[in-house]
Structures are given as structure tokens and as C-alpha cells.
Amino acid sequence: MLAVVNTPNGSAPVELRQVPEPVPGPHDALVEVQAFSLNRGELRSFRNNEAGWIPGQDVSGVVLQAAADGSGPQAGSRVVALTDEFGWAERVAVPAHRMATLPGSVSFAAAATLPVAGLTALRTVRHGAPLLGKRVLITGAAGGVGHLAVQLAARSGARVTAVVGRPERGSGLQELGAAEVVVGIEQAQGRFGLILESAGGASLTTALRLVEAKGVVVVYGNSSGEPTTISFADFRGGQNARLQSFFYFTSGPEEQFAPDLALLVSLIADRALTPQTGPERSWREIASVAGDLRERRIGGKAVFRVES
Ligand SMILES: NC(=O)c1ccc[n+]([C@@H]2O[C@H](COP(=O)([O-])OP(=O)(O)OC[C@H]3O[C@@H](n4cnc5c(N)ncnc54)[C@H](OP(=O)(O)O)[C@@H]3O)[C@@H](O)[C@H]2O)c1
């Protein structure tokens, strides 16, 4: 079968190649992949893995063969799934408890935005519960996670301030529920009960100065790559606030992946969540799109169609 493989020493970071078929374990379903998405974190994994490795965590497609132990969706089901790796391929073996079925109204492209970014948005937003009437600040709001987090927090009753890097990146965020959009975190006014912070560096230092007493700053990324200086004094205005780290993969029990994915799918089906997928792209374009994502030229999620 064809797959995108890691080529750290090549002219492009990844390329399409023939690879052996996956061999499902007893608890794995075999999925024919129709679409997948690219995460900023996966850009780093190109550099950290050996040549020939197949990346890919977010996939959607059709179950070709149900798990041998009888668990999970049956053959023929349309599904979205979270894999550890190997997802950017024509076929992938996925643990049956890490997938949710898709109604006909949810496209493969929309579903492919959900596993890493959707689970991260959903579970970081939950750190602020209850959200009704709470002020929430979201950095990287135009990105894959941020775009979904803005909508989930607003749907939960929060008053959301979305932080973007440039004015044009804020386009559409108010229509999706943001109460206000600011360019740069230093433009945010007042204090916030929940802050989702993924830029790192000076942005995180500023976030600590904006959290309200007993509020929480969820740190889940460091897109800038810059370290952060913090001091006890930064909490003076937001006393007893909490700094919470977040790693999506260990943020809940394994058996919670499927219900959380199903919740996100149902929100799309109900038109309560709008994934931003951009133009339809072939998986043959992944190397150039990866460069665009690195350089902050992609809004929302980059989604790719798998073609033979
Ligand atoms: N802990 C976890 O489990 C987990 C899970 C998913 C993602 N993450 C991390 O969370 C971050 C966001 O992920 P994502 O998939 O939403 O990424 P993304 O789609 O690339 O979005 C990142 C956003 O951050 C903004 N940003 C601000 N400062 C930046 C800088 N110096 N360099 C690059 N971007 C900057 C960009 O703003 P503009 O568009 O306005 O330029 C962009 O919209 C990444 O660092 C990712 O690795 C962590």
C-alpha cells in the first residue's frame, strides 16, 4: 500500500512510498483511510523519528475489518479514529476503543480535524468548568486547537477572548462565538477564570498576570519554542490561581477516547461545532503544506484526502 513516510535526510521531510500492509492485533480494527489531518506537534515528530517511519494520528475512513475480539465499530462503518502513529497510509490498524462512528452528515474531512485537536480543545476547556458566564482567554485561537476551543467554550456559556497573531487571523472567530478578538495577548483587558495557553515564552508570562484569583492557566503547548520566566509575584493579582499542564494522550483513561470523539462528532452533526478545514488537499501536497503550517500560513486544520 501507499503511505507517507518520514525522510529526515531527503529534500522534503516526508514522501509517498510503498510500504507493507498493517497487521491488526486482536483489539484493532483495520481502517481504509479516506482523510487525515496534520498537527503542529507532528512537525517535530518528523525530526525525532527515523527514516521510513509512518506518521499520522488523526484519521477518518471506513472499517474494512472489525476487531477480532468483536469490540468497536463493525465492517463498513464510517469512523474517525485516533492512532499513535502510522495513520498517513491507505490502511491503518487502530485500537477499537479509539474510534467513533460518523453519521452521513459528517464528512471525512470534518471528522479528520477532531482526534488530537478536538480532544485537546474539549479537555482543556473542561478545566474551566463550570463555564457559564466565565471569562476565558484562548491563545493561538486561529490554530487547529484554538479554533475548536473558542467554539466549545462559547457553547458552554463562556465569554471568550480569542488571541491571534495578526488581524486577518481573527476572521470568522466572532461568528463562531468569540466575544472579542485581540491581536497579541498583551491587548487583553481584565482577568480571566480560564486561560488556554499554547504559545509559551512571553505569552505564558502575560497569561499568569491575567488569571483571576483561583482561576486556572492550562499550558498545553510551546509553539514559539521560547522558555518562560515566571515568578511568585506574577500571581499577586490572581492569588491561589493554578498552572495546569495538559497532555492529551494521558489526560483521561483510554476508554474515554471513543465517547469524547463521539461527543465532538455529534456537535458537528448538530451544527454546534464548525471545523475549519480550508481547501481540499491531496496527500501528495503534505510536504509543502507542512512548511506552510510551520510558518503560520495555515488557519484551522490542514486536512488531506487519501488517493490511490
Ligand atoms: N499538550 C497536548 O496534548 C497538545 C495537543 C495538541 C497540540 N498541542 C500543542 O499546542 C499548540 C497548538 O497546536 P495546534 O495544532 O493548534 O497548532 P497550530 O494549528 O499551528 O496553531 C498554533 C497557533 O498558535 C499561534 N502562535 C502564536 N505564537 C506562535 C509562534 N511563536 N509560533 C507558532 N505559532 C504561534 C499561531 O497564531 P497565528 O495563526 O495567529 O499566527 C497559530 O494559530 C502547538 O504547540 C502544539 O504542539 C499540544
Short mmCIF file of C-alpha atoms and ligand atoms in Angstrom, two decimals:
data_model
loop_
_atom_site.label_atom_id
_atom_site.label_comp_id
_atom_site.label_asym_id
_atom_site.label_seq_id
_atom_site.Cartn_x
_atom_site.Cartn_y
_atom_site.Cartn_z
CA MET A 1 0.00 0.00 0.00
CA LEU A 2 0.98 3.66 -0.25
CA ALA A 3 1.91 5.67 2.85
CA VAL A 4 3.58 8.94 3.76
CA VAL A 5 6.97 8.05 5.21
CA ASN A 6 9.47 10.10 7.14
CA THR A 7 12.50 11.20 5.09
CA PRO A 8 14.55 13.32 7.52
CA ASN A 9 17.59 13.27 5.21
CA GLY A 10 15.66 13.88 1.99
CA SER A 11 14.86 17.07 0.11
CA ALA A 12 11.35 17.03 1.66
CA PRO A 13 10.57 15.95 5.27
CA VAL A 14 8.17 13.21 4.10
CA GLU A 15 7.27 11.45 0.85
CA LEU A 16 4.79 8.87 -0.50
CA ARG A 17 6.17 5.34 -0.77
CA GLN A 18 5.05 1.71 -0.99
CA VAL A 19 5.09 0.04 2.47
CA PRO A 20 3.89 -3.31 3.88
CA GLU A 21 0.22 -3.68 4.87
CA PRO A 22 -0.62 -3.21 8.59
CA VAL A 23 -1.22 -6.31 10.72
CA PRO A 24 -4.11 -5.68 13.18
CA GLY A 25 -3.87 -7.04 16.72
CA PRO A 26 -6.90 -8.78 18.28
CA HIS A 27 -8.32 -5.47 19.58
CA ASP A 28 -7.59 -3.49 16.38
CA ALA A 29 -9.92 -2.65 13.53
CA LEU A 30 -8.47 -2.28 10.03
CA VAL A 31 -9.48 1.10 8.59
CA GLU A 32 -9.31 2.25 4.97
CA VAL A 33 -8.18 5.85 5.42
CA GLN A 34 -10.09 8.49 3.43
CA ALA A 35 -8.75 11.66 5.10
CA PHE A 36 -6.25 12.71 7.75
CA SER A 37 -5.08 15.95 9.32
CA LEU A 38 -1.72 17.41 10.26
CA ASN A 39 -0.86 18.71 13.75
CA ARG A 40 1.85 21.21 14.64
CA GLY A 41 3.26 18.61 17.06
CA GLU A 42 3.74 16.21 14.14
CA LEU A 43 6.17 18.67 12.52
CA ARG A 44 8.51 17.97 15.43
CA SER A 45 7.98 14.21 15.12
CA PHE A 46 9.39 14.29 11.56
CA ARG A 47 12.72 15.35 13.05
CA ASN A 48 12.56 12.99 16.05
CA ASN A 49 11.84 9.74 14.18
CA GLU A 50 13.93 7.58 11.90
CA ALA A 51 13.72 7.42 8.10
CA GLY A 52 10.87 5.20 6.89
CA TRP A 53 8.63 5.76 9.94
CA ILE A 54 4.96 6.43 9.05
CA PRO A 55 3.48 9.43 10.92
CA GLY A 56 -0.22 10.11 11.44
CA GLN A 57 -2.54 10.34 14.45
CA ASP A 58 -5.81 11.78 13.07
CA VAL A 59 -7.65 9.63 10.53
CA SER A 60 -11.15 9.13 9.19
CA GLY A 61 -12.31 6.37 6.87
CA VAL A 62 -14.21 3.11 6.59
CA VAL A 63 -13.76 -0.02 8.72
CA LEU A 64 -12.62 -2.80 6.37
CA GLN A 65 -12.37 -5.41 9.11
CA ALA A 66 -13.75 -5.14 12.66
CA ALA A 67 -11.54 -6.01 15.64
CA ALA A 68 -11.20 -9.80 16.03
CA ASP A 69 -12.35 -9.57 19.67
CA GLY A 70 -15.71 -8.17 18.48
CA SER A 71 -15.27 -4.75 20.08
CA GLY A 72 -15.80 -1.42 18.32
CA PRO A 73 -17.45 -0.49 15.02
CA GLN A 74 -18.41 -3.17 12.51
CA ALA A 75 -17.05 -3.56 8.97
CA GLY A 76 -18.48 -0.91 6.65
CA SER A 77 -18.82 1.73 9.40
CA ARG A 78 -17.64 5.27 8.62
CA VAL A 79 -15.35 6.25 11.51
CA VAL A 80 -12.97 8.83 12.94
CA ALA A 81 -10.01 7.45 14.87
CA LEU A 82 -7.02 8.43 16.96
CA THR A 83 -3.88 6.41 16.24
CA ASP A 84 -0.47 6.70 17.89
CA GLU A 85 1.30 6.72 14.50
CA PHE A 86 1.08 5.03 11.05
CA GLY A 87 -2.16 6.88 10.14
CA TRP A 88 -0.98 8.59 6.95
CA ALA A 89 -1.46 5.47 4.87
CA GLU A 90 -4.07 3.82 2.69
CA ARG A 91 -4.87 1.45 5.55
CA VAL A 92 -4.16 1.52 9.29
CA ALA A 93 -4.82 -0.75 12.28
CA VAL A 94 -6.49 1.22 15.11
CA PRO A 95 -7.48 0.11 18.63
CA ALA A 96 -11.28 -0.30 18.53
CA HIS A 97 -11.78 1.87 21.64
CA ARG A 98 -10.17 4.88 19.97
CA MET A 99 -12.77 5.46 17.27
CA ALA A 100 -16.28 6.82 16.88
CA THR A 101 -18.76 6.22 14.08
CA LEU A 102 -19.79 9.07 11.77
CA PRO A 103 -23.32 9.91 10.68
CA GLY A 104 -23.71 10.56 6.95
CA SER A 105 -23.91 14.31 7.61
CA VAL A 106 -20.31 14.48 8.95
CA SER A 107 -17.72 14.43 6.17
CA PHE A 108 -14.45 12.55 6.40
CA ALA A 109 -12.63 15.90 6.12
CA ALA A 110 -14.52 17.47 9.04
CA ALA A 111 -14.03 14.36 11.18
CA ALA A 112 -10.28 14.24 10.50
CA THR A 113 -9.87 17.57 12.36
CA LEU A 114 -11.07 16.01 15.61
CA PRO A 115 -8.79 13.46 17.23
CA VAL A 116 -5.76 15.39 18.56
CA ALA A 117 -7.06 18.96 18.20
CA GLY A 118 -10.67 18.26 19.15
CA LEU A 119 -9.80 16.14 22.18
CA THR A 120 -7.28 18.75 23.30
CA ALA A 121 -9.80 21.58 22.89
CA LEU A 122 -12.57 19.66 24.66
CA ARG A 123 -10.47 18.51 27.58
CA THR A 124 -8.58 21.77 28.17
CA VAL A 125 -11.88 23.69 28.13
CA ARG A 126 -13.26 21.27 30.73
CA HIS A 127 -10.58 22.50 33.16
CA GLY A 128 -12.64 25.71 33.49
CA ALA A 129 -15.98 24.04 34.27
CA PRO A 130 -18.49 25.41 35.10
CA LEU A 131 -18.09 27.88 32.23
CA LEU A 132 -21.42 29.69 32.31
CA GLY A 133 -20.59 33.40 32.49
CA LYS A 134 -16.85 32.78 32.96
CA ARG A 135 -14.27 34.86 31.05
CA VAL A 136 -11.99 32.59 29.00
CA LEU A 137 -8.82 33.64 27.17
CA ILE A 138 -7.53 31.43 24.34
CA THR A 139 -4.11 32.00 22.72
CA GLY A 140 -3.42 30.52 19.28
CA ALA A 141 -7.16 30.94 18.68
CA ALA A 142 -6.83 30.74 14.89
CA GLY A 143 -4.98 27.42 15.08
CA GLY A 144 -6.23 23.85 14.96
CA VAL A 145 -6.89 23.50 18.70
CA GLY A 146 -7.74 27.14 19.36
CA HIS A 147 -10.39 27.38 16.68
CA LEU A 148 -12.30 24.44 18.19
CA ALA A 149 -11.68 25.56 21.80
CA VAL A 150 -13.19 29.01 21.10
CA GLN A 151 -16.39 27.35 19.90
CA LEU A 152 -16.60 24.77 22.70
CA ALA A 153 -16.05 27.37 25.42
CA ALA A 154 -18.58 29.79 23.89
CA ARG A 155 -21.14 26.96 23.53
CA SER A 156 -20.65 26.23 27.22
CA GLY A 157 -21.62 29.79 28.17
CA ALA A 158 -18.18 31.37 28.50
CA ARG A 159 -17.35 34.88 27.33
CA VAL A 160 -14.35 34.14 25.10
CA THR A 161 -11.45 36.44 24.25
CA ALA A 162 -9.58 34.97 21.27
CA VAL A 163 -5.90 35.88 20.81
CA VAL A 164 -4.46 35.85 17.28
CA GLY A 165 -1.09 36.78 15.82
CA ARG A 166 -2.31 39.09 13.05
CA PRO A 167 -5.64 40.87 12.43
CA GLU A 168 -6.56 38.69 9.42
CA ARG A 169 -6.21 35.54 11.56
CA GLY A 170 -9.18 36.69 13.62
CA SER A 171 -11.52 36.46 10.65
CA GLY A 172 -14.64 34.42 11.43
CA LEU A 173 -13.91 33.85 15.13
CA GLN A 174 -16.64 36.19 16.37
CA GLU A 175 -19.20 34.48 14.13
CA LEU A 176 -18.16 31.22 15.80
CA GLY A 177 -18.73 32.54 19.31
CA ALA A 178 -15.77 34.68 20.42
CA ALA A 179 -16.98 37.77 22.29
CA GLU A 180 -13.83 39.61 21.22
CA VAL A 181 -10.66 39.04 19.21
CA VAL A 182 -7.37 40.66 20.21
CA VAL A 183 -4.09 40.76 18.29
CA GLY A 184 -1.46 39.67 20.83
CA ILE A 185 -2.17 38.64 24.42
CA GLU A 186 -0.92 41.99 25.74
CA GLN A 187 -4.07 43.59 24.25
CA ALA A 188 -6.36 41.51 26.52
CA GLN A 189 -8.08 43.52 29.26
CA GLY A 190 -9.21 42.41 32.71
CA ARG A 191 -8.90 38.98 34.31
CA PHE A 192 -9.92 35.51 33.18
CA GLY A 193 -11.14 32.43 35.04
CA LEU A 194 -9.67 30.07 32.42
CA ILE A 195 -6.72 30.69 30.11
CA LEU A 196 -5.66 28.18 27.44
CA GLU A 197 -2.02 28.90 26.63
CA SER A 198 -0.07 27.25 23.82
CA ALA A 199 2.35 29.90 22.55
CA GLY A 200 4.76 29.84 25.51
CA GLY A 201 7.55 32.35 26.13
CA ALA A 202 6.32 35.85 26.97
CA SER A 203 2.74 34.84 26.19
CA LEU A 204 2.70 32.46 29.17
CA THR A 205 4.22 35.09 31.47
CA THR A 206 1.46 37.50 30.44
CA ALA A 207 -1.20 34.81 30.90
CA LEU A 208 -0.15 34.38 34.53
CA ARG A 209 -0.70 38.09 35.07
CA LEU A 210 -4.20 37.90 33.57
CA VAL A 211 -5.61 34.94 35.51
CA GLU A 212 -8.15 35.72 38.20
CA ALA A 213 -7.95 34.54 41.81
CA LYS A 214 -8.42 30.75 41.97
CA GLY A 215 -8.53 30.65 38.17
CA VAL A 216 -6.55 28.22 36.02
CA VAL A 217 -3.99 28.60 33.24
CA VAL A 218 -3.83 25.40 31.18
CA VAL A 219 -0.43 25.09 29.50
CA TYR A 220 -0.60 22.68 26.61
CA GLY A 221 1.95 23.87 24.06
CA ASN A 222 5.00 25.96 23.31
CA SER A 223 4.53 26.95 19.67
CA SER A 224 7.07 29.78 19.99
CA GLY A 225 9.74 27.40 21.31
CA GLU A 226 10.69 30.12 23.78
CA PRO A 227 11.22 29.48 27.51
CA THR A 228 9.16 31.38 30.07
CA THR A 229 10.28 33.27 33.13
CA ILE A 230 7.78 33.20 35.98
CA SER A 231 7.87 34.48 39.49
CA PHE A 232 5.67 34.14 42.55
CA ALA A 233 4.88 37.83 42.18
CA ASP A 234 3.15 37.14 38.84
CA PHE A 235 0.30 35.56 40.83
CA ARG A 236 -0.17 38.57 43.11
CA GLY A 237 -3.25 39.81 41.22
CA GLY A 238 -4.67 36.30 40.76
CA GLN A 239 -4.00 34.72 44.11
CA ASN A 240 -4.27 30.95 44.50
CA ALA A 241 -4.60 30.52 40.74
CA ARG A 242 -3.38 27.23 39.29
CA LEU A 243 -0.93 26.46 36.48
CA GLN A 244 -2.13 23.18 34.93
CA SER A 245 -0.11 21.21 32.39
CA PHE A 246 -2.02 19.20 29.82
CA PHE A 247 -1.05 16.24 27.61
CA TYR A 248 -3.98 14.98 25.55
CA PHE A 249 -2.85 11.36 25.41
CA THR A 250 -2.69 10.90 29.16
CA SER A 251 -5.41 13.41 30.03
CA GLY A 252 -8.03 10.72 30.61
CA PRO A 253 -8.48 6.96 30.69
CA GLU A 254 -8.09 5.07 27.38
CA GLU A 255 -11.76 4.10 27.37
CA GLN A 256 -12.75 7.80 27.34
CA PHE A 257 -11.33 8.42 23.83
CA ALA A 258 -14.31 6.92 22.00
CA PRO A 259 -17.06 8.75 23.96
CA ASP A 260 -15.22 12.07 23.70
CA LEU A 261 -14.72 11.60 19.95
CA ALA A 262 -18.41 10.68 19.66
CA LEU A 263 -19.37 13.87 21.54
CA LEU A 264 -17.33 16.01 19.14
CA VAL A 265 -18.83 14.21 16.12
CA SER A 266 -22.35 14.81 17.47
CA LEU A 267 -21.61 18.53 17.89
CA ILE A 268 -20.58 18.75 14.23
CA ALA A 269 -23.69 16.82 13.20
CA ASP A 270 -25.83 19.27 15.24
CA ARG A 271 -24.01 22.24 13.64
CA ALA A 272 -22.84 23.29 17.10
CA LEU A 273 -19.17 22.92 16.09
CA THR A 274 -17.68 24.04 12.76
CA PRO A 275 -14.26 22.63 11.88
CA GLN A 276 -12.16 24.86 9.68
CA THR A 277 -10.61 22.59 7.08
CA GLY A 278 -9.53 25.05 4.38
CA PRO A 279 -9.22 23.97 0.75
CA GLU A 280 -9.39 20.26 -0.06
CA ARG A 281 -5.84 18.97 -0.41
CA SER A 282 -4.33 15.79 -1.79
CA TRP A 283 -1.95 13.90 0.48
CA ARG A 284 0.65 14.42 -2.26
CA GLU A 285 0.82 18.08 -1.08
CA ILE A 286 1.72 17.27 2.51
CA ALA A 287 5.40 18.29 2.41
CA SER A 288 4.65 21.82 1.16
CA VAL A 289 1.63 22.24 3.47
CA ALA A 290 3.79 21.17 6.44
CA GLY A 291 6.08 24.10 5.62
CA ASP A 292 3.08 26.45 5.48
CA LEU A 293 1.88 25.23 8.90
CA ARG A 294 5.33 25.75 10.39
CA GLU A 295 5.41 29.33 9.04
CA ARG A 296 1.89 30.14 10.40
CA ARG A 297 0.30 30.39 6.97
CA ILE A 298 -2.49 27.85 7.74
CA GLY A 299 -5.65 28.74 9.69
CA GLY A 300 -7.62 25.97 11.42
CA LYS A 301 -6.65 22.44 10.38
CA ALA A 302 -4.85 21.21 7.27
CA VAL A 303 -6.78 18.15 6.08
CA PHE A 304 -5.68 15.77 3.32
CA ARG A 305 -7.57 13.39 1.05
CA VAL A 306 -6.00 9.96 0.57
CA GLU A 307 -5.88 8.91 -3.09
CA SER A 308 -4.52 5.68 -4.56
N1 LIG B 1 -0.34 19.07 25.07
C1 LIG B 1 -1.03 18.45 24.13
O1 LIG B 1 -1.58 17.37 24.34
C2 LIG B 1 -1.18 19.11 22.80
C3 LIG B 1 -2.16 18.69 21.90
C4 LIG B 1 -2.31 19.39 20.69
C5 LIG B 1 -1.48 20.46 20.41
N2 LIG B 1 -0.50 20.80 21.29
C6 LIG B 1 0.36 21.97 21.04
O2 LIG B 1 -0.48 23.10 21.11
C7 LIG B 1 -0.05 24.08 20.18
C8 LIG B 1 -1.21 24.42 19.25
O3 LIG B 1 -1.48 23.28 18.43
P1 LIG B 1 -2.27 23.47 17.08
O4 LIG B 1 -2.38 22.14 16.46
O5 LIG B 1 -3.48 24.27 17.31
O6 LIG B 1 -1.22 24.35 16.24
P2 LIG B 1 -1.49 25.37 15.05
O7 LIG B 1 -2.69 24.95 14.27
O8 LIG B 1 -0.21 25.55 14.35
O9 LIG B 1 -1.89 26.72 15.79
C9 LIG B 1 -0.95 27.38 16.56
C10 LIG B 1 -1.40 28.80 16.75
O10 LIG B 1 -0.52 29.40 17.68
C11 LIG B 1 -0.26 30.70 17.27
N3 LIG B 1 1.09 31.13 17.63
C12 LIG B 1 1.36 32.13 18.49
N4 LIG B 1 2.66 32.28 18.61
C13 LIG B 1 3.25 31.40 17.80
C14 LIG B 1 4.60 31.13 17.49
N5 LIG B 1 5.61 31.83 18.01
N6 LIG B 1 4.84 30.14 16.62
C15 LIG B 1 3.84 29.46 16.05
N7 LIG B 1 2.54 29.68 16.32
C16 LIG B 1 2.25 30.65 17.19
C17 LIG B 1 -0.49 30.80 15.78
O11 LIG B 1 -1.12 32.05 15.65
P3 LIG B 1 -1.49 32.83 14.31
O12 LIG B 1 -2.24 31.87 13.47
O13 LIG B 1 -2.39 33.91 14.79
O14 LIG B 1 -0.24 33.24 13.67
C18 LIG B 1 -1.37 29.59 15.47
O15 LIG B 1 -2.69 29.95 15.14
C19 LIG B 1 1.16 23.51 19.47
O16 LIG B 1 2.31 23.98 20.14
C20 LIG B 1 1.00 22.02 19.68
O17 LIG B 1 2.22 21.34 19.62
C21 LIG B 1 -0.34 20.15 22.46
#
